[in-house]
Structure formats: C-alpha cells, structure tokens
Amino acid sequence: MHRLQFISHSEGSLAKLETQFRLSRSLGFMTDTRTTGAFSLMNELRQMLNALRRRLDSRHSSPVTRHKL
C-alpha cells in the first residue's frame, strides 16, 4: 500500500513539473526545443509509473497460491 502512495506522490510531482515547464515556455524562459525533450522524458516517466502501478495492483488483487484455480 505504501508503494502505491509513493507512486501517487510521484505522479503529482511529475504533474507539477510539467506545469512549471509549460509556464516557463509560455513566459519565454525556455524554448520549444528544450521543453520538447523534457516533455518526452516526462511522458516516458508517466508510462513507467503507470506500468509499475498496474503491476503492484495486480499483485495486490491476486492472492498468492500454489493451487490452480
């Protein structure tokens, strides 16, 4: 359960970072070239977090047993 909380916090931090990059670009502090690479990495991280969440959810919902159902 703590791991899922960690993932939720990580997703929130990633969303905050994305907002900061969008604002920086809108205000002219960063170029489109720089933000494009950053957004690409953020999307990759989001996919990894989603995969980890699905993996942990499947482990949590499936009881461990040696017997076939």
PDB file of C-alpha atoms in Angstrom:
ATOM      1  CA  MET A   1       0.000   0.000   0.000  1.00  0.00           C
ATOM      2  CA  HIS A   2       2.862   2.399   0.774  1.00  0.00           C
ATOM      3  CA  ARG A   3       4.277   1.776  -2.682  1.00  0.00           C
ATOM      4  CA  LEU A   4       1.040   2.887  -4.305  1.00  0.00           C
ATOM      5  CA  GLN A   5       1.149   6.057  -2.204  1.00  0.00           C
ATOM      6  CA  PHE A   6       4.696   6.677  -3.383  1.00  0.00           C
ATOM      7  CA  ILE A   7       3.560   6.300  -6.999  1.00  0.00           C
ATOM      8  CA  SER A   8       0.708   8.753  -6.418  1.00  0.00           C
ATOM      9  CA  HIS A   9       3.117  11.294  -4.939  1.00  0.00           C
ATOM     10  CA  SER A  10       5.465  10.766  -7.872  1.00  0.00           C
ATOM     11  CA  GLU A  11       2.640  11.320 -10.352  1.00  0.00           C
ATOM     12  CA  GLY A  12       1.698  14.532  -8.561  1.00  0.00           C
ATOM     13  CA  SER A  13       5.280  15.759  -8.627  1.00  0.00           C
ATOM     14  CA  LEU A  14       5.504  14.954 -12.313  1.00  0.00           C
ATOM     15  CA  ALA A  15       2.313  16.938 -12.980  1.00  0.00           C
ATOM     16  CA  LYS A  16       3.737  19.916 -11.060  1.00  0.00           C
ATOM     17  CA  LEU A  17       6.946  19.722 -13.060  1.00  0.00           C
ATOM     18  CA  GLU A  18       5.005  19.619 -16.316  1.00  0.00           C
ATOM     19  CA  THR A  19       3.062  22.726 -15.264  1.00  0.00           C
ATOM     20  CA  GLN A  20       6.292  24.540 -14.412  1.00  0.00           C
ATOM     21  CA  PHE A  21       7.755  23.702 -17.814  1.00  0.00           C
ATOM     22  CA  ARG A  22       4.589  24.887 -19.588  1.00  0.00           C
ATOM     23  CA  LEU A  23       4.673  28.158 -17.660  1.00  0.00           C
ATOM     24  CA  SER A  24       8.383  28.616 -18.336  1.00  0.00           C
ATOM     25  CA  ARG A  25       7.785  28.139 -22.038  1.00  0.00           C
ATOM     26  CA  SER A  26       4.769  30.465 -22.066  1.00  0.00           C
ATOM     27  CA  LEU A  27       6.720  33.181 -20.260  1.00  0.00           C
ATOM     28  CA  GLY A  28       9.670  32.837 -22.631  1.00  0.00           C
ATOM     29  CA  PHE A  29      12.156  31.405 -20.144  1.00  0.00           C
ATOM     30  CA  MET A  30      12.552  28.176 -22.133  1.00  0.00           C
ATOM     31  CA  THR A  31      12.487  27.377 -25.830  1.00  0.00           C
ATOM     32  CA  ASP A  32      10.224  24.858 -27.522  1.00  0.00           C
ATOM     33  CA  THR A  33      13.301  22.766 -28.321  1.00  0.00           C
ATOM     34  CA  ARG A  34      14.221  22.367 -24.665  1.00  0.00           C
ATOM     35  CA  THR A  35      10.703  21.727 -23.459  1.00  0.00           C
ATOM     36  CA  THR A  36      10.014  19.152 -26.179  1.00  0.00           C
ATOM     37  CA  GLY A  37      12.807  16.924 -24.860  1.00  0.00           C
ATOM     38  CA  ALA A  38      11.650  17.422 -21.284  1.00  0.00           C
ATOM     39  CA  PHE A  39       8.038  16.581 -22.157  1.00  0.00           C
ATOM     40  CA  SER A  40       9.223  13.456 -23.928  1.00  0.00           C
ATOM     41  CA  LEU A  41      11.043  12.327 -20.783  1.00  0.00           C
ATOM     42  CA  MET A  42       8.032  13.191 -18.624  1.00  0.00           C
ATOM     43  CA  ASN A  43       5.779  11.072 -20.835  1.00  0.00           C
ATOM     44  CA  GLU A  44       8.230   8.199 -20.543  1.00  0.00           C
ATOM     45  CA  LEU A  45       8.253   8.539 -16.752  1.00  0.00           C
ATOM     46  CA  ARG A  46       4.443   8.666 -16.696  1.00  0.00           C
ATOM     47  CA  GLN A  47       4.313   5.414 -18.670  1.00  0.00           C
ATOM     48  CA  MET A  48       6.781   3.775 -16.280  1.00  0.00           C
ATOM     49  CA  LEU A  49       4.774   4.877 -13.245  1.00  0.00           C
ATOM     50  CA  ASN A  50       1.560   3.578 -14.825  1.00  0.00           C
ATOM     51  CA  ALA A  51       3.194   0.226 -15.583  1.00  0.00           C
ATOM     52  CA  LEU A  52       4.505  -0.015 -12.025  1.00  0.00           C
ATOM     53  CA  ARG A  53       1.070   0.859 -10.628  1.00  0.00           C
ATOM     54  CA  ARG A  54      -0.610  -1.821 -12.773  1.00  0.00           C
ATOM     55  CA  ARG A  55       1.992  -4.365 -11.677  1.00  0.00           C
ATOM     56  CA  LEU A  56       1.515  -3.582  -7.995  1.00  0.00           C
ATOM     57  CA  ASP A  57      -2.283  -3.528  -8.360  1.00  0.00           C
ATOM     58  CA  SER A  58      -2.251  -6.972  -9.976  1.00  0.00           C
ATOM     59  CA  ARG A  59      -0.096  -8.375  -7.186  1.00  0.00           C
ATOM     60  CA  HIS A  60      -2.320  -6.857  -4.532  1.00  0.00           C
ATOM     61  CA  SER A  61      -5.561  -8.164  -6.022  1.00  0.00           C
ATOM     62  CA  SER A  62      -4.328 -11.681  -6.820  1.00  0.00           C
ATOM     63  CA  PRO A  63      -3.880 -13.948  -3.813  1.00  0.00           C
ATOM     64  CA  VAL A  64      -0.681 -15.946  -3.757  1.00  0.00           C
ATOM     65  CA  THR A  65      -1.450 -19.644  -4.033  1.00  0.00           C
ATOM     66  CA  ARG A  66       0.183 -22.804  -5.281  1.00  0.00           C
ATOM     67  CA  HIS A  67      -3.134 -24.245  -6.373  1.00  0.00           C
ATOM     68  CA  LYS A  68      -4.566 -23.721  -9.814  1.00  0.00           C
ATOM     69  CA  LEU A  69      -7.980 -22.165  -9.941  1.00  0.00           C
TER      70      LEU A  69
END
